[in-house]
Amino acid sequence: MRSVITGTGIGLPPHVVTNEALSKLMDTSDEWIRVRSGIQERRYAEPGQGSTDLGVIAARNAMADAGLTTGDIDAVVFATMTPDRMLPGNGPLLQAALGLRDIPTFDIRQQCSGFLYGLELADLFIQSGRYRRVLLVGAEVHTPFMPWHLGWDTLIGQSTRAITEAERAENTLSRDRTVLFGDGAGAVVIEGREEPAGLGPIRLHTDGTGAEVLTMRGVSFKRRPFVTLEQIQAGETLPVMSGKEVFKAAVTLMPQAVREVCDAAGVAVESLDLVLIHQANLRIIEGVQKALGLPPEKVPHNIERYGNTTAATLPILFHECRAQGLVRPGMNVVFTALGSGLHWGAALYRT
Ligand code: UT7
C-alpha cells in the first residue's frame, strides 16, 4: 500500500499587502525586504478570520480535487502554530465546519515543519491500515502576532490616514520578523492505493537544544497566570528569532535531509525532478538549491507572493506546482523544511 496525494487545495485570505504598504507603517523598505528575503507581498486575513477558516477553504478545495466528499475522509491531521483557540485545537473546529463524520482529528505543531510531520503521520496511518483517506491541512494566521495596534486600517485599504511617529517607532521594533510572515492555508488528501507512486522515504529530526533560536516566551503555563498585560506590553507575545542562526541551520540541515531520503530510496540527488523547500527566505531556498547542485528550475518558489506561511508553505507550493503542470507522473519530488524546534526533515514523493 502506498500513500498517494490525490487532491490539493489552498485557502488564501483577501488582503494583498505589499512591501511598500508596510514601509508606511514602520521603518523598512521594499528594497530591504526584497534583497534580504525575496518577499514582494504577502496575504493578510480579514479581522476575525482564523487559521481554521482558511484551512476549511483549502480542505474543501482539496477534497473536491480528489473527487471525494466529507463522508470519505477517515482522519484529519491539522498542522498550525496559530490555532483559533488554546483549546480545543483546530482539528475539531475544522471537522465541525466541514461536516465530517466523527472521525479522529490530530492537532500537531512543529511550526515550519508541520506539514512534513503531517506527511509522516498520514503515511504511517495509511501503511498501518488504520485509516485509508487522510486530510492533511497546514494553515496559519500570523497577523495577530504583529504588535502594531494602529495601522491595520491603512494596510487593508480601509483608511488613508497617516501613521503617527509614535506608532511608526513601535512598529519598527519588530520589523525583522513581521515583514517576513503572511497568512494562508494549504491542504492535501492522501489515500492508500496499490500503485508504485507514493510517499517515502521520510526522514524527520528534532534538536531541542536549538529551541531558543526561534521561540515565543510570553504565553506560558510555567507562569501564573499564563499571560499578563505587562507581558503583552513588553512584546513578549511576539516570537523572537535569531535570524542568522536559523538561516545557517536551514542551509546546512535541509540539504542533509534531502540527501538522506535520496540515499534511503537509492535515488541520485541530480535525478530529482522537483525539490520543494519551506518558503522562509529566497536566499535560504537558493542556498539549499546550490548546496544540492540542482538547477533553479527544479526548485520552484512562491515566497515572492506569500512570504512565510509556516505550516502552509509546502502544501500551497505543491498545489501551485500541480496547477502549473510542473508535477507529472513518474517524477521524484522532495519536500523539505526546517523551523522552530528545531524540527526539520525531508520526504520523497514519487508521483
Ligand atoms: O521559517 C523558519 C523561520 N525563519 C527563517 O528561516 C528566517 C531565517 N533568517 C533570515 O531569513 C534572515 O536572517 C533575516 C531575513 C531574518 C534577516 O536577514 P539578515 O541578512 O540576517 O539581516 P540582519 O538580521 O543581519 O539585519 C541587518 C540589518 C540590521 O541593521 P544593522 O544592525 O545592520 O544596522 C537590522 O536592524 O537590517 C536591519 N533590519 C531591517 N531594516 C529594514 C532588520 N529588519 C529590517 C527591516 N527593514 N524589516
mmCIF file of C-alpha atoms and ligand atoms in Angstrom:
data_model
loop_
_atom_site.group_PDB
_atom_site.id
_atom_site.type_symbol
_atom_site.label_atom_id
_atom_site.label_comp_id
_atom_site.label_asym_id
_atom_site.label_seq_id
_atom_site.Cartn_x
_atom_site.Cartn_y
_atom_site.Cartn_z
ATOM 1 C CA MET A 1 0.000 0.000 0.000
ATOM 2 C CA ARG A 2 1.366 3.433 -0.926
ATOM 3 C CA SER A 3 0.256 6.848 0.317
ATOM 4 C CA VAL A 4 -0.766 8.874 -2.713
ATOM 5 C CA ILE A 5 -1.679 12.574 -2.777
ATOM 6 C CA THR A 6 -4.917 12.554 -4.745
ATOM 7 C CA GLY A 7 -6.066 16.131 -4.176
ATOM 8 C CA THR A 8 -4.667 19.537 -3.257
ATOM 9 C CA GLY A 9 -6.266 22.866 -2.397
ATOM 10 C CA ILE A 10 -5.390 26.264 -0.995
ATOM 11 C CA GLY A 11 -7.169 28.923 1.039
ATOM 12 C CA LEU A 12 -5.745 32.406 0.696
ATOM 13 C CA PRO A 13 -7.027 35.426 2.582
ATOM 14 C CA PRO A 14 -8.164 38.509 0.668
ATOM 15 C CA HIS A 15 -5.739 41.295 1.580
ATOM 16 C CA VAL A 16 -2.590 41.608 -0.532
ATOM 17 C CA VAL A 17 -0.057 43.665 1.437
ATOM 18 C CA THR A 18 2.986 44.951 -0.438
ATOM 19 C CA ASN A 19 6.383 45.857 0.993
ATOM 20 C CA GLU A 20 5.578 49.426 0.045
ATOM 21 C CA ALA A 21 2.443 49.323 2.225
ATOM 22 C CA LEU A 22 4.477 48.018 5.188
ATOM 23 C CA SER A 23 7.044 50.770 4.729
ATOM 24 C CA LYS A 24 4.282 53.285 5.512
ATOM 25 C CA LEU A 25 3.830 51.624 8.911
ATOM 26 C CA MET A 26 7.439 51.172 10.007
ATOM 27 C CA ASP A 27 10.988 51.998 9.129
ATOM 28 C CA THR A 28 11.547 49.445 6.366
ATOM 29 C CA SER A 29 11.711 49.481 2.572
ATOM 30 C CA ASP A 30 10.740 47.414 -0.419
ATOM 31 C CA GLU A 31 14.435 47.136 -1.231
ATOM 32 C CA TRP A 32 15.454 45.768 2.203
ATOM 33 C CA ILE A 33 12.688 43.178 2.235
ATOM 34 C CA ARG A 34 13.274 42.046 -1.371
ATOM 35 C CA VAL A 35 17.059 41.838 -1.098
ATOM 36 C CA ARG A 36 17.141 40.108 2.313
ATOM 37 C CA SER A 37 14.180 37.767 1.884
ATOM 38 C CA GLY A 38 12.868 37.774 -1.711
ATOM 39 C CA ILE A 39 9.383 38.699 -0.478
ATOM 40 C CA GLN A 40 7.388 41.231 -2.517
ATOM 41 C CA GLU A 41 3.950 40.858 -0.979
ATOM 42 C CA ARG A 42 2.005 38.658 1.414
ATOM 43 C CA ARG A 43 -1.646 37.979 2.237
ATOM 44 C CA TYR A 44 -3.329 39.100 5.450
ATOM 45 C CA ALA A 45 -6.505 37.565 6.826
ATOM 46 C CA GLU A 46 -9.651 39.567 7.382
ATOM 47 C CA PRO A 47 -10.033 40.611 11.045
ATOM 48 C CA GLY A 48 -11.822 37.693 12.718
ATOM 49 C CA GLN A 49 -10.697 35.165 10.096
ATOM 50 C CA GLY A 50 -8.731 32.348 11.726
ATOM 51 C CA SER A 51 -6.464 29.537 10.572
ATOM 52 C CA THR A 52 -9.407 27.123 10.781
ATOM 53 C CA ASP A 53 -11.395 29.301 8.341
ATOM 54 C CA LEU A 54 -8.545 29.295 5.833
ATOM 55 C CA GLY A 55 -7.963 25.581 6.447
ATOM 56 C CA VAL A 56 -11.623 24.852 5.723
ATOM 57 C CA ILE A 57 -11.385 26.585 2.325
ATOM 58 C CA ALA A 58 -8.199 24.685 1.472
ATOM 59 C CA ALA A 59 -9.676 21.368 2.669
ATOM 60 C CA ARG A 60 -12.887 21.805 0.630
ATOM 61 C CA ASN A 61 -10.805 22.517 -2.464
ATOM 62 C CA ALA A 62 -8.533 19.521 -1.825
ATOM 63 C CA MET A 63 -11.477 17.133 -1.307
ATOM 64 C CA ALA A 64 -13.170 18.408 -4.484
ATOM 65 C CA ASP A 65 -9.892 17.980 -6.369
ATOM 66 C CA ALA A 66 -9.636 14.380 -5.121
ATOM 67 C CA GLY A 67 -13.264 13.758 -6.109
ATOM 68 C CA LEU A 68 -14.193 12.953 -2.504
ATOM 69 C CA THR A 69 -16.988 14.086 -0.237
ATOM 70 C CA THR A 70 -16.922 14.676 3.517
ATOM 71 C CA GLY A 71 -18.078 11.120 4.254
ATOM 72 C CA ASP A 72 -14.958 9.683 2.589
ATOM 73 C CA ILE A 73 -12.367 11.126 4.985
ATOM 74 C CA ASP A 74 -11.136 8.746 7.738
ATOM 75 C CA ALA A 75 -8.821 11.053 9.720
ATOM 76 C CA VAL A 76 -7.616 14.651 9.836
ATOM 77 C CA VAL A 77 -4.176 15.997 10.684
ATOM 78 C CA PHE A 78 -4.106 19.761 11.223
ATOM 79 C CA ALA A 79 -0.705 21.463 11.482
ATOM 80 C CA THR A 80 -0.628 25.022 12.798
ATOM 81 C CA MET A 81 1.228 27.193 15.303
ATOM 82 C CA THR A 82 -1.520 29.823 15.189
ATOM 83 C CA PRO A 83 -4.683 27.963 16.259
ATOM 84 C CA ASP A 84 -8.027 29.705 16.688
ATOM 85 C CA ARG A 85 -8.136 28.717 20.327
ATOM 86 C CA MET A 86 -5.886 27.334 23.052
ATOM 87 C CA LEU A 87 -8.392 24.502 23.293
ATOM 88 C CA PRO A 88 -9.788 22.613 21.568
ATOM 89 C CA GLY A 89 -7.447 22.518 18.593
ATOM 90 C CA ASN A 90 -8.266 23.401 15.002
ATOM 91 C CA GLY A 91 -8.967 19.736 14.148
ATOM 92 C CA PRO A 92 -12.416 19.544 15.776
ATOM 93 C CA LEU A 93 -13.290 23.077 14.641
ATOM 94 C CA LEU A 94 -12.489 22.137 11.047
ATOM 95 C CA GLN A 95 -14.340 18.840 11.386
ATOM 96 C CA ALA A 96 -17.499 20.622 12.526
ATOM 97 C CA ALA A 97 -17.228 23.354 9.881
ATOM 98 C CA LEU A 98 -16.788 20.793 7.101
ATOM 99 C CA GLY A 99 -19.442 18.437 8.469
ATOM 100 C CA LEU A 100 -17.095 15.440 8.572
ATOM 101 C CA ARG A 101 -18.105 12.213 10.328
ATOM 102 C CA ASP A 102 -16.943 11.723 13.959
ATOM 103 C CA ILE A 103 -13.536 10.638 12.711
ATOM 104 C CA PRO A 104 -10.383 11.326 14.762
ATOM 105 C CA THR A 105 -8.597 14.620 14.258
ATOM 106 C CA PHE A 106 -4.980 15.192 15.248
ATOM 107 C CA ASP A 107 -3.625 18.647 16.039
ATOM 108 C CA ILE A 108 0.097 18.949 15.540
ATOM 109 C CA ARG A 109 2.555 21.818 15.822
ATOM 110 C CA GLN A 110 6.174 21.558 14.624
ATOM 111 C CA GLN A 111 5.820 25.086 13.177
ATOM 112 C CA CYS A 112 7.548 25.366 9.775
ATOM 113 C CA SER A 113 7.995 21.584 9.633
ATOM 114 C CA GLY A 114 4.339 20.931 10.486
ATOM 115 C CA PHE A 115 3.353 19.790 7.013
ATOM 116 C CA LEU A 116 6.337 17.441 6.806
ATOM 117 C CA TYR A 117 5.493 15.877 10.173
ATOM 118 C CA GLY A 118 1.887 15.600 8.990
ATOM 119 C CA LEU A 119 3.035 13.680 5.910
ATOM 120 C CA GLU A 120 4.839 11.223 8.194
ATOM 121 C CA LEU A 121 1.722 10.691 10.336
ATOM 122 C CA ALA A 122 -0.570 10.321 7.323
ATOM 123 C CA ASP A 123 1.818 7.828 5.735
ATOM 124 C CA LEU A 124 2.093 5.773 8.952
ATOM 125 C CA PHE A 125 -1.701 5.782 9.384
ATOM 126 C CA ILE A 126 -2.148 4.505 5.852
ATOM 127 C CA GLN A 127 0.728 1.973 5.962
ATOM 128 C CA SER A 128 -0.638 0.504 9.198
ATOM 129 C CA GLY A 129 -4.027 0.011 7.592
ATOM 130 C CA ARG A 130 -5.686 2.109 10.303
ATOM 131 C CA TYR A 131 -7.036 4.850 8.040
ATOM 132 C CA ARG A 132 -7.432 4.861 4.287
ATOM 133 C CA ARG A 133 -8.039 8.522 3.452
ATOM 134 C CA VAL A 134 -6.328 11.269 5.429
ATOM 135 C CA LEU A 135 -6.931 15.003 5.111
ATOM 136 C CA LEU A 136 -3.755 16.941 5.963
ATOM 137 C CA VAL A 137 -4.069 20.690 6.480
ATOM 138 C CA GLY A 138 -1.385 23.313 7.109
ATOM 139 C CA ALA A 139 -2.806 26.761 7.925
ATOM 140 C CA GLU A 140 -1.625 29.909 9.656
ATOM 141 C CA VAL A 141 -2.906 33.354 10.534
ATOM 142 C CA HIS A 142 0.220 35.154 11.761
ATOM 143 C CA THR A 143 -1.153 38.682 11.720
ATOM 144 C CA PRO A 144 -2.375 38.639 15.372
ATOM 145 C CA PHE A 145 1.285 38.235 16.399
ATOM 146 C CA MET A 146 2.071 41.540 14.785
ATOM 147 C CA PRO A 147 2.088 44.021 17.599
ATOM 148 C CA TRP A 148 1.037 47.182 15.840
ATOM 149 C CA HIS A 149 -2.269 48.255 17.263
ATOM 150 C CA LEU A 150 -2.794 51.083 14.859
ATOM 151 C CA GLY A 151 -2.294 50.864 11.139
ATOM 152 C CA TRP A 152 -4.335 47.810 10.197
ATOM 153 C CA ASP A 153 -6.985 50.049 8.706
ATOM 154 C CA THR A 154 -4.480 51.611 6.306
ATOM 155 C CA LEU A 155 -2.922 48.244 5.426
ATOM 156 C CA ILE A 156 -6.174 46.657 4.381
ATOM 157 C CA GLY A 157 -7.260 49.733 2.454
ATOM 158 C CA GLN A 158 -9.908 50.940 4.883
ATOM 159 C CA SER A 159 -8.204 54.249 5.683
ATOM 160 C CA THR A 160 -5.705 56.650 4.159
ATOM 161 C CA ARG A 161 -4.752 58.377 7.387
ATOM 162 C CA ALA A 162 -1.072 58.972 8.150
ATOM 163 C CA ILE A 163 0.649 56.839 10.808
ATOM 164 C CA THR A 164 1.979 58.850 13.748
ATOM 165 C CA GLU A 165 5.688 58.887 14.577
ATOM 166 C CA ALA A 166 4.996 57.011 17.837
ATOM 167 C CA GLU A 167 3.130 54.242 16.015
ATOM 168 C CA ARG A 168 5.897 54.012 13.430
ATOM 169 C CA ALA A 169 8.568 53.710 16.118
ATOM 170 C CA GLU A 170 6.617 50.961 17.890
ATOM 171 C CA ASN A 171 6.019 49.012 14.684
ATOM 172 C CA THR A 172 9.704 49.269 13.765
ATOM 173 C CA LEU A 173 10.757 47.353 16.913
ATOM 174 C CA SER A 174 9.566 44.057 15.397
ATOM 175 C CA ARG A 175 10.311 44.746 11.710
ATOM 176 C CA ASP A 176 12.961 41.998 11.493
ATOM 177 C CA ARG A 177 10.171 39.418 11.938
ATOM 178 C CA THR A 178 6.855 40.934 10.962
ATOM 179 C CA VAL A 179 7.784 41.729 7.349
ATOM 180 C CA LEU A 180 8.572 38.046 6.732
ATOM 181 C CA PHE A 181 5.246 36.417 7.564
ATOM 182 C CA GLY A 182 1.896 36.078 5.818
ATOM 183 C CA ASP A 183 -1.384 34.212 6.289
ATOM 184 C CA GLY A 184 -2.587 31.255 4.219
ATOM 185 C CA ALA A 185 -3.584 27.590 4.096
ATOM 186 C CA GLY A 186 -2.920 24.520 2.006
ATOM 187 C CA ALA A 187 -4.418 21.040 2.226
ATOM 188 C CA VAL A 188 -3.843 17.649 0.657
ATOM 189 C CA VAL A 189 -5.871 14.449 0.571
ATOM 190 C CA ILE A 190 -3.690 11.373 0.965
ATOM 191 C CA GLU A 191 -5.128 7.990 0.036
ATOM 192 C CA GLY A 192 -3.852 4.428 0.356
ATOM 193 C CA ARG A 193 -3.503 2.879 -3.085
ATOM 194 C CA GLU A 194 -1.902 -0.217 -4.572
ATOM 195 C CA GLU A 195 0.391 1.514 -7.022
ATOM 196 C CA PRO A 196 4.108 2.260 -7.411
ATOM 197 C CA ALA A 197 3.682 6.012 -6.815
ATOM 198 C CA GLY A 198 3.544 7.403 -3.294
ATOM 199 C CA LEU A 199 5.237 8.848 -0.241
ATOM 200 C CA GLY A 200 8.523 7.707 1.227
ATOM 201 C CA PRO A 201 11.159 7.541 2.436
ATOM 202 C CA ILE A 202 10.577 10.286 5.017
ATOM 203 C CA ARG A 203 13.270 11.347 7.495
ATOM 204 C CA LEU A 204 12.465 13.705 10.394
ATOM 205 C CA HIS A 205 14.709 15.275 13.033
ATOM 206 C CA THR A 206 14.372 17.353 16.191
ATOM 207 C CA ASP A 207 17.099 19.189 18.109
ATOM 208 C CA GLY A 208 15.574 20.759 21.206
ATOM 209 C CA THR A 209 18.902 22.351 22.145
ATOM 210 C CA GLY A 210 18.044 24.802 19.366
ATOM 211 C CA ALA A 211 14.680 25.752 20.901
ATOM 212 C CA GLU A 212 15.839 29.258 21.858
ATOM 213 C CA VAL A 213 16.730 30.407 18.335
ATOM 214 C CA LEU A 214 13.074 30.720 17.357
ATOM 215 C CA THR A 215 10.573 30.779 20.163
ATOM 216 C CA MET A 216 7.783 32.666 21.906
ATOM 217 C CA ARG A 217 8.207 33.066 25.657
ATOM 218 C CA GLY A 218 5.272 35.304 26.546
ATOM 219 C CA VAL A 219 2.405 32.820 26.771
ATOM 220 C CA SER A 220 3.497 30.064 29.144
ATOM 221 C CA PHE A 221 1.887 27.648 31.571
ATOM 222 C CA LYS A 222 5.029 27.895 33.676
ATOM 223 C CA ARG A 223 3.611 31.269 34.794
ATOM 224 C CA ARG A 224 0.616 32.190 36.917
ATOM 225 C CA PRO A 225 -1.355 33.479 35.139
ATOM 226 C CA PHE A 226 -0.051 32.219 31.824
ATOM 227 C CA VAL A 227 -0.242 35.666 30.210
ATOM 228 C CA THR A 228 -0.366 39.176 31.662
ATOM 229 C CA LEU A 229 -0.945 42.635 30.284
ATOM 230 C CA GLU A 230 2.660 43.510 31.180
ATOM 231 C CA GLN A 231 3.960 40.673 29.001
ATOM 232 C CA ILE A 232 1.862 41.856 26.106
ATOM 233 C CA GLN A 233 3.048 45.425 26.587
ATOM 234 C CA ALA A 234 6.658 44.233 26.770
ATOM 235 C CA GLY A 235 6.241 42.493 23.406
ATOM 236 C CA GLU A 236 6.785 39.012 24.896
ATOM 237 C CA THR A 237 3.847 37.579 22.974
ATOM 238 C CA LEU A 238 5.777 38.051 19.726
ATOM 239 C CA PRO A 239 8.120 35.264 18.606
ATOM 240 C CA VAL A 240 11.824 36.026 18.984
ATOM 241 C CA MET A 241 14.246 34.801 16.370
ATOM 242 C CA SER A 242 17.977 34.713 15.926
ATOM 243 C CA GLY A 243 17.651 35.069 12.157
ATOM 244 C CA LYS A 244 21.262 34.295 11.325
ATOM 245 C CA GLU A 245 21.334 31.079 13.369
ATOM 246 C CA VAL A 246 18.103 29.812 11.822
ATOM 247 C CA PHE A 247 19.478 30.750 8.402
ATOM 248 C CA LYS A 248 22.703 28.755 8.954
ATOM 249 C CA ALA A 249 20.826 25.722 10.276
ATOM 250 C CA ALA A 250 18.426 25.849 7.315
ATOM 251 C CA VAL A 251 21.079 25.913 4.576
ATOM 252 C CA THR A 252 23.025 23.098 6.259
ATOM 253 C CA LEU A 253 20.379 20.712 7.584
ATOM 254 C CA MET A 254 17.822 20.779 4.743
ATOM 255 C CA PRO A 255 20.361 19.631 2.103
ATOM 256 C CA GLN A 256 21.474 16.879 4.524
ATOM 257 C CA ALA A 257 17.881 15.707 4.966
ATOM 258 C CA VAL A 258 17.299 15.713 1.188
ATOM 259 C CA ARG A 259 20.427 13.564 0.740
ATOM 260 C CA GLU A 260 19.211 11.201 3.477
ATOM 261 C CA VAL A 261 15.906 10.461 1.737
ATOM 262 C CA CYS A 262 17.651 10.127 -1.622
ATOM 263 C CA ASP A 263 20.180 7.661 -0.159
ATOM 264 C CA ALA A 264 17.390 5.689 1.521
ATOM 265 C CA ALA A 265 15.497 5.493 -1.783
ATOM 266 C CA GLY A 266 18.580 4.810 -3.922
ATOM 267 C CA VAL A 267 17.808 7.913 -5.983
ATOM 268 C CA ALA A 268 20.616 10.274 -7.079
ATOM 269 C CA VAL A 269 20.105 13.880 -5.964
ATOM 270 C CA GLU A 270 20.768 15.014 -9.568
ATOM 271 C CA SER A 271 17.881 12.893 -10.784
ATOM 272 C CA LEU A 272 15.311 14.607 -8.551
ATOM 273 C CA ASP A 273 12.704 16.403 -10.634
ATOM 274 C CA LEU A 274 11.454 18.919 -8.075
ATOM 275 C CA VAL A 275 12.638 19.970 -4.638
ATOM 276 C CA LEU A 276 10.014 21.922 -2.719
ATOM 277 C CA ILE A 277 11.619 23.863 0.112
ATOM 278 C CA HIS A 278 9.865 25.553 3.029
ATOM 279 C CA GLN A 279 9.391 29.175 1.924
ATOM 280 C CA ALA A 280 11.121 31.214 4.652
ATOM 281 C CA ASN A 281 13.653 33.226 2.670
ATOM 282 C CA LEU A 282 14.612 33.205 -1.010
ATOM 283 C CA ARG A 283 18.295 33.288 -0.025
ATOM 284 C CA ILE A 284 17.785 30.089 2.008
ATOM 285 C CA ILE A 285 15.970 28.450 -0.921
ATOM 286 C CA GLU A 286 18.797 29.386 -3.301
ATOM 287 C CA GLY A 287 21.396 28.262 -0.755
ATOM 288 C CA VAL A 288 19.805 24.808 -0.473
ATOM 289 C CA GLN A 289 19.436 24.577 -4.256
ATOM 290 C CA LYS A 290 23.146 25.353 -4.743
ATOM 291 C CA ALA A 291 24.230 23.005 -1.935
ATOM 292 C CA LEU A 292 22.371 20.207 -3.721
ATOM 293 C CA GLY A 293 23.872 21.183 -7.100
ATOM 294 C CA LEU A 294 20.433 21.469 -8.706
ATOM 295 C CA PRO A 295 19.406 23.934 -11.427
ATOM 296 C CA PRO A 296 16.964 26.671 -10.283
ATOM 297 C CA GLU A 297 14.106 25.345 -12.434
ATOM 298 C CA LYS A 298 13.962 22.212 -10.238
ATOM 299 C CA VAL A 299 13.449 24.359 -7.138
ATOM 300 C CA PRO A 300 10.297 26.438 -7.680
ATOM 301 C CA HIS A 301 9.294 29.114 -5.159
ATOM 302 C CA ASN A 302 6.392 31.416 -4.410
ATOM 303 C CA ILE A 303 7.742 33.291 -1.391
ATOM 304 C CA GLU A 304 7.572 36.463 -3.522
ATOM 305 C CA ARG A 305 3.774 36.427 -3.271
ATOM 306 C CA TYR A 306 3.028 34.926 0.144
ATOM 307 C CA GLY A 307 6.032 35.400 2.436
ATOM 308 C CA ASN A 308 6.493 32.733 5.103
ATOM 309 C CA THR A 309 3.192 30.990 5.884
ATOM 310 C CA THR A 310 4.852 28.437 8.238
ATOM 311 C CA ALA A 311 2.919 25.106 8.053
ATOM 312 C CA ALA A 312 1.149 26.242 4.874
ATOM 313 C CA THR A 313 4.134 26.946 2.603
ATOM 314 C CA LEU A 314 4.678 23.416 1.299
ATOM 315 C CA PRO A 315 1.055 22.489 0.539
ATOM 316 C CA ILE A 316 0.468 25.873 -1.151
ATOM 317 C CA LEU A 317 3.630 25.470 -3.228
ATOM 318 C CA PHE A 318 2.806 21.869 -4.178
ATOM 319 C CA HIS A 319 -0.712 22.885 -5.184
ATOM 320 C CA GLU A 320 0.602 25.699 -7.384
ATOM 321 C CA CYS A 321 3.187 23.399 -8.991
ATOM 322 C CA ARG A 322 0.418 20.912 -9.861
ATOM 323 C CA ALA A 323 -1.778 23.721 -11.214
ATOM 324 C CA GLN A 324 1.103 24.933 -13.407
ATOM 325 C CA GLY A 325 1.660 21.423 -14.803
ATOM 326 C CA LEU A 326 5.094 21.111 -13.164
ATOM 327 C CA VAL A 327 4.135 17.856 -11.422
ATOM 328 C CA ARG A 328 3.859 14.985 -13.894
ATOM 329 C CA PRO A 329 3.553 11.212 -13.415
ATOM 330 C CA GLY A 330 6.765 9.338 -12.683
ATOM 331 C CA MET A 331 8.609 12.232 -11.057
ATOM 332 C CA ASN A 332 10.695 12.234 -7.891
ATOM 333 C CA VAL A 333 9.593 15.188 -5.774
ATOM 334 C CA VAL A 334 11.169 16.052 -2.428
ATOM 335 C CA PHE A 335 9.612 18.192 0.308
ATOM 336 C CA THR A 336 11.976 19.691 2.885
ATOM 337 C CA ALA A 337 11.555 22.100 5.786
ATOM 338 C CA LEU A 338 13.256 23.457 8.901
ATOM 339 C CA GLY A 339 11.910 25.672 11.628
ATOM 340 C CA SER A 340 11.290 26.316 15.295
ATOM 341 C CA GLY A 341 12.010 23.314 17.488
ATOM 342 C CA LEU A 342 14.375 22.915 15.810
ATOM 343 C CA HIS A 343 12.425 20.463 13.684
ATOM 344 C CA TRP A 344 13.491 19.579 10.165
ATOM 345 C CA GLY A 345 13.468 16.784 7.636
ATOM 346 C CA ALA A 346 12.602 15.708 4.124
ATOM 347 C CA ALA A 347 10.086 13.477 2.374
ATOM 348 C CA LEU A 348 10.418 11.878 -1.033
ATOM 349 C CA TYR A 349 7.261 11.597 -3.102
ATOM 350 C CA ARG A 350 7.100 9.555 -6.276
ATOM 351 C CA THR A 351 4.290 10.991 -8.396
HETATM 352 O O1 UT7 B 1 10.501 29.625 8.817
HETATM 353 C C1 UT7 B 1 11.698 29.413 9.515
HETATM 354 C C2 UT7 B 1 11.998 30.599 10.328
HETATM 355 N N1 UT7 B 1 12.658 31.717 9.798
HETATM 356 C C3 UT7 B 1 13.712 31.714 8.963
HETATM 357 O O2 UT7 B 1 14.109 30.765 8.369
HETATM 358 C C4 UT7 B 1 14.423 33.042 8.831
HETATM 359 C C5 UT7 B 1 15.918 32.849 8.717
HETATM 360 N N2 UT7 B 1 16.645 34.115 8.718
HETATM 361 C C6 UT7 B 1 16.507 35.071 7.755
HETATM 362 O O3 UT7 B 1 15.730 34.882 6.837
HETATM 363 C C7 UT7 B 1 17.361 36.316 7.834
HETATM 364 O O4 UT7 B 1 18.312 36.179 8.862
HETATM 365 C C8 UT7 B 1 16.519 37.609 8.055
HETATM 366 C C9 UT7 B 1 15.720 37.939 6.804
HETATM 367 C C10 UT7 B 1 15.589 37.442 9.247
HETATM 368 C C11 UT7 B 1 17.460 38.800 8.349
HETATM 369 O O5 UT7 B 1 18.406 38.933 7.322
HETATM 370 P P1 UT7 B 1 19.929 39.274 7.681
HETATM 371 O O6 UT7 B 1 20.641 39.433 6.421
HETATM 372 O O7 UT7 B 1 20.383 38.181 8.622
HETATM 373 O O8 UT7 B 1 19.798 40.689 8.369
HETATM 374 P P2 UT7 B 1 20.213 41.137 9.842
HETATM 375 O O9 UT7 B 1 19.344 40.484 10.857
HETATM 376 O O10 UT7 B 1 21.691 40.968 9.994
HETATM 377 O O11 UT7 B 1 19.878 42.678 9.816
HETATM 378 C C12 UT7 B 1 20.657 43.587 9.055
HETATM 379 C C13 UT7 B 1 20.182 44.998 9.344
HETATM 380 C C14 UT7 B 1 20.114 45.340 10.812
HETATM 381 O O12 UT7 B 1 20.578 46.670 10.947
HETATM 382 P P3 UT7 B 1 22.081 46.954 11.479
HETATM 383 O O13 UT7 B 1 22.129 46.327 12.842
HETATM 384 O O14 UT7 B 1 22.991 46.289 10.484
HETATM 385 O O15 UT7 B 1 22.141 48.448 11.466
HETATM 386 C C15 UT7 B 1 18.643 45.309 11.112
HETATM 387 O O16 UT7 B 1 18.273 46.201 12.153
HETATM 388 O O17 UT7 B 1 18.872 45.192 8.817
HETATM 389 C C16 UT7 B 1 18.033 45.782 9.830
HETATM 390 N N3 UT7 B 1 16.660 45.308 9.619
HETATM 391 C C17 UT7 B 1 15.780 45.926 8.785
HETATM 392 N N4 UT7 B 1 15.883 47.024 8.027
HETATM 393 C C18 UT7 B 1 14.812 47.369 7.292
HETATM 394 C C19 UT7 B 1 16.061 44.209 10.159
HETATM 395 N N5 UT7 B 1 14.809 44.109 9.690
HETATM 396 C C20 UT7 B 1 14.603 45.146 8.839
HETATM 397 C C21 UT7 B 1 13.509 45.578 8.052
HETATM 398 N N6 UT7 B 1 13.671 46.681 7.289
HETATM 399 N N7 UT7 B 1 12.348 44.913 8.011
#
